[in-house]
Short mmCIF file of C-alpha atoms in Angstrom, two decimals:
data_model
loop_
_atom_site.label_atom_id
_atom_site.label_comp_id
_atom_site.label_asym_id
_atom_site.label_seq_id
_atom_site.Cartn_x
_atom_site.Cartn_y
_atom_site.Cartn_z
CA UNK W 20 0.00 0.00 0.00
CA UNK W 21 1.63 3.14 -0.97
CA UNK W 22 1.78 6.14 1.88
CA UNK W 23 -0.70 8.51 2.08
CA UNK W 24 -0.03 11.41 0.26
CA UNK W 25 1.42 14.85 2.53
CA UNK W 26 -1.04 17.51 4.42
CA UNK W 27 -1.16 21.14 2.89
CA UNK W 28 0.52 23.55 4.85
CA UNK W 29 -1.48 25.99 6.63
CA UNK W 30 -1.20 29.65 5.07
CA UNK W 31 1.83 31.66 6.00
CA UNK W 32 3.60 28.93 8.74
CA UNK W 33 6.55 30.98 9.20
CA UNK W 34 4.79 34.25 10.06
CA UNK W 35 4.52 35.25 13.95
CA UNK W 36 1.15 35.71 15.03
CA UNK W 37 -0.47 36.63 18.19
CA UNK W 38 -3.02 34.17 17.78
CA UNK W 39 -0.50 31.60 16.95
CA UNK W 40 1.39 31.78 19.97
CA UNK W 41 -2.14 31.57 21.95
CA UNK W 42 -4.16 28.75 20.14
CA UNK W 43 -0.70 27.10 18.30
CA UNK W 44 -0.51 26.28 15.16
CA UNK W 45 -3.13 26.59 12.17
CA UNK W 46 -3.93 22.71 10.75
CA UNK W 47 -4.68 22.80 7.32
CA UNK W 48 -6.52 19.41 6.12
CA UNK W 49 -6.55 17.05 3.07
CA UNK W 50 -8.60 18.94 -0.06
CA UNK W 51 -8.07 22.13 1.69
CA UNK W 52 -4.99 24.43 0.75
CA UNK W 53 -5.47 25.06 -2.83
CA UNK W 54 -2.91 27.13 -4.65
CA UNK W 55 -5.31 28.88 -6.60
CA UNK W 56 -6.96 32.38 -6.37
CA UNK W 57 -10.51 32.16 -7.34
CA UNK W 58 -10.91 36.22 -7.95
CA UNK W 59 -14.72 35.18 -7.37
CA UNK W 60 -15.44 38.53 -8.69
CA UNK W 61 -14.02 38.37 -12.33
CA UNK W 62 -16.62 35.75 -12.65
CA UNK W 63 -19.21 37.89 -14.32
CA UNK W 64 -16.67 39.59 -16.80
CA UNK W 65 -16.99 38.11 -19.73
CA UNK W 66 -14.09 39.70 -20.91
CA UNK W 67 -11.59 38.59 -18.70
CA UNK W 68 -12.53 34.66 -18.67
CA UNK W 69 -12.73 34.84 -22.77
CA UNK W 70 -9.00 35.81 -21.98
CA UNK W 71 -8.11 33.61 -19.45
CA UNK W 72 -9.95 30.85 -21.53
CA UNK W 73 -7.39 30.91 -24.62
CA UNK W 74 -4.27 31.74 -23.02
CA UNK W 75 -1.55 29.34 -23.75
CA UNK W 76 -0.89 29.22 -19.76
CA UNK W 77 -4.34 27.77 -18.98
CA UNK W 78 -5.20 24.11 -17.67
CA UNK W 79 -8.39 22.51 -17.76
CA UNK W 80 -8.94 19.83 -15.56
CA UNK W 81 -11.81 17.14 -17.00
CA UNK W 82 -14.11 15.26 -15.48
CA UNK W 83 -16.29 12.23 -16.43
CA UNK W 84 -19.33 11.30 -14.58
CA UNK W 85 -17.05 13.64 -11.79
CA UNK W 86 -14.19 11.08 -12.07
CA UNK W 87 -11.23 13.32 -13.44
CA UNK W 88 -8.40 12.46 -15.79
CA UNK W 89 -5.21 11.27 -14.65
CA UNK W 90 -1.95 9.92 -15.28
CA UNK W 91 -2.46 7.16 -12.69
CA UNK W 92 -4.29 7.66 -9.51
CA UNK W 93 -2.36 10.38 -7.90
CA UNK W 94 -1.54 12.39 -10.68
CA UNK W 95 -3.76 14.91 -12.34
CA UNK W 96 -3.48 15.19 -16.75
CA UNK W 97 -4.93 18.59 -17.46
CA UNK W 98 -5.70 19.45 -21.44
CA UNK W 99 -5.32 22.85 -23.61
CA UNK W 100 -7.76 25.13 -25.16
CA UNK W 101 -7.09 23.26 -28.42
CA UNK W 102 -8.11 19.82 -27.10
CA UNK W 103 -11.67 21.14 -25.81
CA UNK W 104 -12.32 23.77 -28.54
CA UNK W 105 -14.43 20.74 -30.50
CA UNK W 106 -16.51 20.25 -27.52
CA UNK W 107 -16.89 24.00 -26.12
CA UNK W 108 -16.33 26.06 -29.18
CA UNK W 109 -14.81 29.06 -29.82
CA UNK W 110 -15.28 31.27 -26.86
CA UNK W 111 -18.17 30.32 -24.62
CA UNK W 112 -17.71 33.75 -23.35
CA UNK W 113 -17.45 35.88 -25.86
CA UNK W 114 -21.18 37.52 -25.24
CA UNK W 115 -22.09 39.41 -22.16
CA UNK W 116 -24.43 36.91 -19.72
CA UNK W 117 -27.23 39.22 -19.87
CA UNK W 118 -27.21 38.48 -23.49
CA UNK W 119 -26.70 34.57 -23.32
CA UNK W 120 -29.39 34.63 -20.85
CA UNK W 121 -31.73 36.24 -23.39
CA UNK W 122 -30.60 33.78 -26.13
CA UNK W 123 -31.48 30.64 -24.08
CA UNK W 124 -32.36 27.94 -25.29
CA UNK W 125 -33.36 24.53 -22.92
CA UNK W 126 -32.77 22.32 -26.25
CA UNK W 127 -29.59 22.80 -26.27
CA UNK W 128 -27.19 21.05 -24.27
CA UNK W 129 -24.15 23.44 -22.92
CA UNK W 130 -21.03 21.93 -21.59
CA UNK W 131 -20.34 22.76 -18.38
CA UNK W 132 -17.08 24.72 -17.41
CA UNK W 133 -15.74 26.33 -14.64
CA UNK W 134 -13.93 28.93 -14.02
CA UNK W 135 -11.49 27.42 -10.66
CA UNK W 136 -8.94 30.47 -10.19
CA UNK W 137 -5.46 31.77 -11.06
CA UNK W 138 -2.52 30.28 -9.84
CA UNK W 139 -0.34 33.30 -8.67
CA UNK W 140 3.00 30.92 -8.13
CA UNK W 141 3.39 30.98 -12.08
CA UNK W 142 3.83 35.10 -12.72
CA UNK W 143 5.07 34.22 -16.00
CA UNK W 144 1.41 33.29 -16.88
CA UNK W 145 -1.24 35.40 -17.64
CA UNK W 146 -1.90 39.45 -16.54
CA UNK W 147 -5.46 41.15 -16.22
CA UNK W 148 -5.21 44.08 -14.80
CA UNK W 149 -3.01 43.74 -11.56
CA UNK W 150 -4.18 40.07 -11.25
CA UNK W 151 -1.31 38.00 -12.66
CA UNK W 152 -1.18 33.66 -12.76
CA UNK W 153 -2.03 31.01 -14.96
CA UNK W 154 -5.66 30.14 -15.37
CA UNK W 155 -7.66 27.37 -14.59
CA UNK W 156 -10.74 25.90 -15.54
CA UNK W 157 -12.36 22.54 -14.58
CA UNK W 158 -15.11 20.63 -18.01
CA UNK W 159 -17.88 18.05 -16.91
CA UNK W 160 -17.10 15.83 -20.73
CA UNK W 161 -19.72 13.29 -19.89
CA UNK W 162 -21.28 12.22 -23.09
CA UNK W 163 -25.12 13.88 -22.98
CA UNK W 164 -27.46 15.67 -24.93
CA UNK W 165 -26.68 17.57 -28.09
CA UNK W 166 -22.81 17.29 -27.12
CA UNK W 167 -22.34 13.65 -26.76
CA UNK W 168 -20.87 13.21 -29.88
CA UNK W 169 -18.13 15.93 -29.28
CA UNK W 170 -17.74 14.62 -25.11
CA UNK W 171 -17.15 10.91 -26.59
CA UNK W 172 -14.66 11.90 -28.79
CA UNK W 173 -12.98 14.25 -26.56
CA UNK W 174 -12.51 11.44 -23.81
CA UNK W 175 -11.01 8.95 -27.02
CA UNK W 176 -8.62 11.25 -27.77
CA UNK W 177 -7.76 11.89 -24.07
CA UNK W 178 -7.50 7.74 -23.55
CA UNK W 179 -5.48 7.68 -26.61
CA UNK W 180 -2.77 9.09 -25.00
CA UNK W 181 -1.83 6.69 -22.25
CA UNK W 182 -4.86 8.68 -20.11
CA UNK W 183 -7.58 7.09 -17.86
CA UNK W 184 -10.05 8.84 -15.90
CA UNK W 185 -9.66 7.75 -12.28
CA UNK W 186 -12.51 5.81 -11.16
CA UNK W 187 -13.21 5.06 -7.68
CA UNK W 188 -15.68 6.65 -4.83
CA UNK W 189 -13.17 8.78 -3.28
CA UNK W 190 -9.86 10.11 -4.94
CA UNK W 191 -7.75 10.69 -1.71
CA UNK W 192 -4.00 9.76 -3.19
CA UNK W 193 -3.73 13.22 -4.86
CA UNK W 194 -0.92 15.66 -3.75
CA UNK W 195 -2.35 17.94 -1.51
CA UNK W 196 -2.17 20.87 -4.03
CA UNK W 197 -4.41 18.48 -6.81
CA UNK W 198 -6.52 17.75 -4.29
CA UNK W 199 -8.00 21.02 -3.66
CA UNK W 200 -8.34 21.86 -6.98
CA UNK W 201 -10.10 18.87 -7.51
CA UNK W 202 -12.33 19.04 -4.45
CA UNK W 203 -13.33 22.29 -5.81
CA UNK W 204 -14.26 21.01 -9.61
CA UNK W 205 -15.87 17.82 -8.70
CA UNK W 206 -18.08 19.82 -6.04
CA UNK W 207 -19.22 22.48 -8.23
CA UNK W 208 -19.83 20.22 -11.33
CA UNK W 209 -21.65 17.52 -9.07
CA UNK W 210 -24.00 20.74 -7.71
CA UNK W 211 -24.56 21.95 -11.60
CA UNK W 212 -25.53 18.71 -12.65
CA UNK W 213 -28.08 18.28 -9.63
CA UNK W 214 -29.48 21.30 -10.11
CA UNK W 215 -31.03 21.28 -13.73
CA UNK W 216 -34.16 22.92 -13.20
CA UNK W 217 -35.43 25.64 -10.62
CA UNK W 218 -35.92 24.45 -7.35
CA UNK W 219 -38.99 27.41 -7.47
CA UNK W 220 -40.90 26.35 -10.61
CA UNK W 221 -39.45 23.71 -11.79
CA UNK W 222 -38.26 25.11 -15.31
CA UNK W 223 -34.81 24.10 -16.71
CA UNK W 224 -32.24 26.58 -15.34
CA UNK W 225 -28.39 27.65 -17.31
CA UNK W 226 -25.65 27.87 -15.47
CA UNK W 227 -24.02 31.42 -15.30
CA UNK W 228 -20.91 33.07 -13.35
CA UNK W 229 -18.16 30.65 -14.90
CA UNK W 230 -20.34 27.94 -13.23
CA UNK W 231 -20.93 29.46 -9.62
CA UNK W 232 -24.38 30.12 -10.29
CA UNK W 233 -27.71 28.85 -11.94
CA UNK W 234 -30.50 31.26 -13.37
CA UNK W 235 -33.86 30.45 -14.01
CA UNK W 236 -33.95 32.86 -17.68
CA UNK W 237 -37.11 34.54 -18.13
CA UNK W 238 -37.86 33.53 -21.67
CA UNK W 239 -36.74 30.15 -23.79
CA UNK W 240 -36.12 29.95 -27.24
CA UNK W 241 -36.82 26.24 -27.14
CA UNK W 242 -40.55 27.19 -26.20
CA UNK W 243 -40.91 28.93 -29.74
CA UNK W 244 -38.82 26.42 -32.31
CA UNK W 245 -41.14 24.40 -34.69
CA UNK W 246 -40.94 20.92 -34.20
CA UNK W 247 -39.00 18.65 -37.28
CA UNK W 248 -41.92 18.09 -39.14
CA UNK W 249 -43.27 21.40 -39.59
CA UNK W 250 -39.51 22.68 -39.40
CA UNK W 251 -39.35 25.14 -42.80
CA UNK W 252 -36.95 27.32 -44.61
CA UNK W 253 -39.07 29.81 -44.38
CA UNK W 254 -39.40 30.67 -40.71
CA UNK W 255 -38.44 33.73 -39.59
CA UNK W 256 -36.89 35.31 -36.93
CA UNK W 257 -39.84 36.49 -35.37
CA UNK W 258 -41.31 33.15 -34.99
CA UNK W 259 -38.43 32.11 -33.06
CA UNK W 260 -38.38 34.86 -30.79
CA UNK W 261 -37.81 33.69 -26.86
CA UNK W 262 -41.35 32.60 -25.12
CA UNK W 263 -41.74 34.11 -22.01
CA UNK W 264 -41.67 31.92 -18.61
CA UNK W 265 -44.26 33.03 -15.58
CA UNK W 266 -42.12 34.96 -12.80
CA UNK W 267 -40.45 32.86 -10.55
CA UNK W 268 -39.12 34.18 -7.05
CA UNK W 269 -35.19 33.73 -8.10
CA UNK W 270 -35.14 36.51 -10.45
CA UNK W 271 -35.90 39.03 -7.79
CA UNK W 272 -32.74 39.85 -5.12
CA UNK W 273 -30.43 37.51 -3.82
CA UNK W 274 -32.13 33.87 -4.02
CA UNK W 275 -30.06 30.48 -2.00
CA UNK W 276 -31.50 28.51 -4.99
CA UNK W 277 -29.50 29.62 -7.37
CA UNK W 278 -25.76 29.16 -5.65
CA UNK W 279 -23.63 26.41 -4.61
CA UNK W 280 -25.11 24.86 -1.39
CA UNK W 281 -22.23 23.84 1.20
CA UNK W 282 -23.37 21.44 4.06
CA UNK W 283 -22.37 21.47 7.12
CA UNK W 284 -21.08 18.45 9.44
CA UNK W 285 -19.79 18.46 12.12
CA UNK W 286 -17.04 15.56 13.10
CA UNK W 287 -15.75 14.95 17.18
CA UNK W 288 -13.04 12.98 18.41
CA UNK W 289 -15.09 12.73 22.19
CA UNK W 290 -12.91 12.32 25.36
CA UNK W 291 -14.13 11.17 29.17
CA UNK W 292 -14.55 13.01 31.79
CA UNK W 293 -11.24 12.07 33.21
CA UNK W 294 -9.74 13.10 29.79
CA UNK W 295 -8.09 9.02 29.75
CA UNK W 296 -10.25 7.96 26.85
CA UNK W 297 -11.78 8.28 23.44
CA UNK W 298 -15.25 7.38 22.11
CA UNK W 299 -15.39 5.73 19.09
CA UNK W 300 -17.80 4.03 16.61
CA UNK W 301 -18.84 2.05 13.58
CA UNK W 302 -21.34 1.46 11.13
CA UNK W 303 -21.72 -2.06 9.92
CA UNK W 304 -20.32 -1.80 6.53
CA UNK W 305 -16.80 -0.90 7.71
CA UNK W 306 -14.12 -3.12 7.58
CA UNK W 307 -13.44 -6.10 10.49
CA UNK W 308 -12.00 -3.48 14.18
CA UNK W 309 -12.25 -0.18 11.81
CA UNK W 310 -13.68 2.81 14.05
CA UNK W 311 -13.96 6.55 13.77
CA UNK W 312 -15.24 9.67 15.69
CA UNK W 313 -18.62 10.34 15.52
CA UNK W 314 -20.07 12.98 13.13
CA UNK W 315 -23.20 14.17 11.58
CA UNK W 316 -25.17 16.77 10.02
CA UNK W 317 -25.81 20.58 11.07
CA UNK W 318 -29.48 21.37 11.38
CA UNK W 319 -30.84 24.11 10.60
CA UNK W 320 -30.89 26.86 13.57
CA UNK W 321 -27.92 24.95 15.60
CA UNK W 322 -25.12 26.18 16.82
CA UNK W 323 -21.82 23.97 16.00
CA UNK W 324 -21.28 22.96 19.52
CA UNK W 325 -25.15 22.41 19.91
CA UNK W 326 -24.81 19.94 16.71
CA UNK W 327 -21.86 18.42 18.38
CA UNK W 328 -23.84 17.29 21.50
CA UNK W 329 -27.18 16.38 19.77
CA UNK W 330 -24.73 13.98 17.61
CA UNK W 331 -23.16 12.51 20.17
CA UNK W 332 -26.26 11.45 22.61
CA UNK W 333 -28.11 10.79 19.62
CA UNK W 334 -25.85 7.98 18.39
CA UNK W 335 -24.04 6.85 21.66
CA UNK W 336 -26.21 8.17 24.01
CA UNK W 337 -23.24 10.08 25.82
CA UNK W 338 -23.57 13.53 27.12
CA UNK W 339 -21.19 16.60 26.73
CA UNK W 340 -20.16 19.61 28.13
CA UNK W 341 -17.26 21.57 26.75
CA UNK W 342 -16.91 21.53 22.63
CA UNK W 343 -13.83 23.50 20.92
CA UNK W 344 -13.43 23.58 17.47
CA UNK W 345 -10.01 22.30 15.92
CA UNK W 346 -10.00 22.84 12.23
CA UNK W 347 -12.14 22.28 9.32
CA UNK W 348 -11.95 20.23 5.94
CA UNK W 349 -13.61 20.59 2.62
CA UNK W 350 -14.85 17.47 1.68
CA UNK W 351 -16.75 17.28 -2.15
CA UNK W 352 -18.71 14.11 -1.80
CA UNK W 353 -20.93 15.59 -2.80
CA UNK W 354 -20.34 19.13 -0.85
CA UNK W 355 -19.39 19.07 3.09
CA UNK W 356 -17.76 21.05 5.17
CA UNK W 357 -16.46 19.20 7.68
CA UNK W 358 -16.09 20.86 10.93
CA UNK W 359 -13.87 19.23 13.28
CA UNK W 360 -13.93 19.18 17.01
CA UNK W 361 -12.77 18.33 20.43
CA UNK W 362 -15.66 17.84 23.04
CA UNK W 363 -15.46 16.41 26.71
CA UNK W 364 -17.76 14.38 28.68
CA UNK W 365 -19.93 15.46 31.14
CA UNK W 366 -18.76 13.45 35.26
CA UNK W 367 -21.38 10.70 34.55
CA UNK W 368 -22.38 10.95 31.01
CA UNK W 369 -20.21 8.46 29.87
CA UNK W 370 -22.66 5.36 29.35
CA UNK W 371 -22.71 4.16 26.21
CA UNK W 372 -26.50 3.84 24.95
CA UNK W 373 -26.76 2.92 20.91
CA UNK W 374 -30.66 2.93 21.14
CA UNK W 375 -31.82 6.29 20.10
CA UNK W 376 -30.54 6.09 16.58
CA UNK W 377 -29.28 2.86 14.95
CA UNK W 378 -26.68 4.60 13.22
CA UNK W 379 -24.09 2.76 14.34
CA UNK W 380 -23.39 -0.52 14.69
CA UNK W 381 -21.06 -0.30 17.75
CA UNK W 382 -19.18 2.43 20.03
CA UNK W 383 -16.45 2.29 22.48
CA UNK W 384 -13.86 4.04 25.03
CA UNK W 385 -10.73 3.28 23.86
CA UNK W 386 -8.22 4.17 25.88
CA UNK W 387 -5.21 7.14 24.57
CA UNK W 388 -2.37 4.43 24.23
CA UNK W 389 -4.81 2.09 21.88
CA UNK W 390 -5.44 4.58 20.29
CA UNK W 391 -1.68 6.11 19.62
CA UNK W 392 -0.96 2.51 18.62
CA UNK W 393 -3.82 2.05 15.85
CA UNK W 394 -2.52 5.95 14.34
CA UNK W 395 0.82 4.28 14.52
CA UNK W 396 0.15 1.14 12.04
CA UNK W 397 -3.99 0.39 11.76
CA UNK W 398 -4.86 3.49 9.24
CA UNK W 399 -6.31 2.74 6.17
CA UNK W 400 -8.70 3.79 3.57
CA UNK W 401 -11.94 1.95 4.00
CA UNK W 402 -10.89 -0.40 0.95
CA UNK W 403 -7.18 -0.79 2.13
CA UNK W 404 -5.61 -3.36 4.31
CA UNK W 405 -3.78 -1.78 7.60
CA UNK W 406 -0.70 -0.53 7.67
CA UNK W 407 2.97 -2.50 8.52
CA UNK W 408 2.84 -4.01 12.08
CA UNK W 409 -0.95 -4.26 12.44
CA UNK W 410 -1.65 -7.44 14.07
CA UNK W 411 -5.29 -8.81 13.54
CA UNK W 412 -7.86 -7.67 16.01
CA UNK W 413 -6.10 -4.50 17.17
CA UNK W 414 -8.02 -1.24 16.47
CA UNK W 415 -8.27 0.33 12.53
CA UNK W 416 -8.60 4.09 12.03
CA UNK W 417 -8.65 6.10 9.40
CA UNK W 418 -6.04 8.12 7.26
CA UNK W 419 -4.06 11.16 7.99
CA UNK W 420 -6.31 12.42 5.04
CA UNK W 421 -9.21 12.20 6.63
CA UNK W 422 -9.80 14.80 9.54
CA UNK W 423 -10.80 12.30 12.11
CA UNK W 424 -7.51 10.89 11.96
CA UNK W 425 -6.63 14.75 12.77
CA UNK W 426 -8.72 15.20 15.42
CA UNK W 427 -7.53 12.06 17.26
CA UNK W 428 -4.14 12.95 16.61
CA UNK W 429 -5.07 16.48 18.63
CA UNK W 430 -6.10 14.88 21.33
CA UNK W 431 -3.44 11.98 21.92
CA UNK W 432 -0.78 14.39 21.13
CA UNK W 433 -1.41 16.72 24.23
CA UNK W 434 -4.60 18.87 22.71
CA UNK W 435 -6.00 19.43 26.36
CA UNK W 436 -2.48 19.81 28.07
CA UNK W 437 -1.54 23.10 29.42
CA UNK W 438 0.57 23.60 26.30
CA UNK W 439 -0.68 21.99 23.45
CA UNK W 440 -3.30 23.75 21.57
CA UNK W 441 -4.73 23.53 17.87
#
């Protein structure tokens, strides 16, 4: 089993910091720490990404069916401008949105691209104004619609090159850098293609902003065309003009059904009272002795820490006092933020009762050295054997990629000493 691949590193390590030296040391966690600045608002100039789009500094990173293309399993292939041009055309941006907005057309099938950011470590790359970096943009090629011709051929010619897109549920052997900028494509393009028609009335919706947001347009040219057996020569212009949709509540102000969602979870490695152990569980699927912390989902109107100890009793039946958060980690299956934290029994809470919710199949204290022993040679991906020295029976964790490996780390590294922090 090859290693795990290496954490990000937090923004600006070497920099002194007052909060530094009184919380410690920022973590940054796997699919977190892209290099990339997203300049979220060049995203409406259609100007700038019709730029960006053909200079000869740009990557595009492609996906199929969300699994992206690869050299082998943890190593990104990106293609040019000239490979997509077939399946995107010319310049995808070349009108103003208001005006591809008034064009729409639901019969039409447009491939989906993002715009992901500028990386500024390349200044050699492309300038816009005082932004400087090389471009890059993330395409969904999956074979559909009007374009599958193009997609299909696209993905031949990228497979004709030695290429494979890398298949798998999770793609956690990525450098950390290829990792974010993954996370971020696959999330995005996974919430685009869930989100074909308006959540409001129910009308197909086009993707605007470089891909950051979906518009319900207010009129569709599809509504107007002739169908193929009237179809004539002779129709004019004004027969195809746009049809006009009824209103629909996301075309006035600032609608949440028209942008990315991101869902919250909350994650908790859970230690006793007497700060000696750990609670961990696990679901009935996982492999043979493989635990984890506990986590679930923010509700709405719940505090973080109030999520933290609904969670807990909920599935173990424990109760808790104290919760601090640790760090967080992006985590685009399909779009989670996982917010990690530390949380301490209350002096009697401690029973272990799995009846509320049959979420899990199991929980446990272990104690701190078990644990320091199963982060020493039981981690593994849920499809990977453990690691060198594991002997059978002994307690599995997961992976220094995952945060609950972080957490747990935290906590049986000195995380609620009088000098350890975060």
């Amino acid at each position: 089993m090859p290693p795990p691949p290496a954490l990000p590193e937090p923004a600006y390590p070497d920099v002194d910091s007052m909060l530094s030296r009184k919380f410690g040391r920022e973590i940054a966690n796997y699919f977190s720490g892209s290099p990339l600045n997203r300049v979220s608002f060049l995203r409406t100039d259609h100007s700038f990404l019709s730029a960006a789009l053909k200079h000869p500094s740009t990557s595009f990173l492609l996906l199929n069916n969300l699994a992206p293309l690869g050299h082998d399993p943890s190593s990104i292939a990106y293609a040019s401008y000239k490979d997509i041009q077939p399946l995107i055309g010319d310049d995808p941006y070349a009108k103003p949105e208001e005006e591809v907005i008034s064009q729409y057309n639901s019969n039409v099938t447009i491939p989906q691209l993002l715009f992901l950011g500028l990386d500024e470590r390349k200044k050699d790359g492309f300038l816009w104004n005082i932004y400087r970096g090389s471009p890059f943009f993330a395409l969904d090629v999956t074979p559909k619609g009007t374009i599958e011709a193009q997609a299909t051929a696209l993905i031949n010619e990228m497979q004709s090159r030695g290429l494979q897109f890398v298949e798998g549920r999770m793609n956690m052997s990525l450098p950390a850098l290829e990792a974010a900028i993954f996370a971020q494509a696959r999330a995005l393009l996974d919430w685009n293609a869930r989100n074909p028609f308006c959540a409001q009335c129910g009308h197909p919706t086009l993707s605007i902003n470089a891909g950051m947001k979906r518009t319900c347009p207010p009129a569709d040219m599809a509504a107007s065309l002739p169908s193929s057996s009237s179809s004539s020569s002779t129709t004019t212009s004004a027969a195809l003009a746009a049809v006009s949709r009824p209103p629909c509540a996301t075309r006035k102000g600032i609608s949440n059904l028209s942008f990315p969602r991101t869902d919250p979870t909350v994650i908790m490695a859970v230690v006793s009272a007497s700060a000696t152990r750990i609670l961990l569980g696990r679901q009935k699927r996982w492999p043979p002795y493989w635990f984890s912390t506990l986590a679930g989902f923010v509700e709405p109107a719940e505090s973080v820490e109030e999520a933290v100890r609904r969670e807990v009793w909920e599935e173990a039946g424990v109760t808790l006092g104290r919760v601090v958060i640790h760090s967080t980690q992006p985590w685009p299956y399909p779009a989670n933020l996982m917010i990690g934290a530390v949380a301490q029994c209350v002096p009697g809470g401690e029973e272990i009762l799995l009846k509320h919710d049959p979420e899990l199949e199991a929980a446990r204290w272990c104690s701190f050295e078990e644990v320091r022993e199963a982060l020493r040679v039981g981690t593994s991906g849920l499809g990977e054997g453990p690691g060198e020295g594991y002997r059978e029976g002994g307690l599995r964790l997961p992976p220094k990629t995952a945060i609950a490996n972080q957490l747990l780390e935290a906590v049986v590294g000195g995380f609620l000493g009088g000098d350890a922090k975060i």
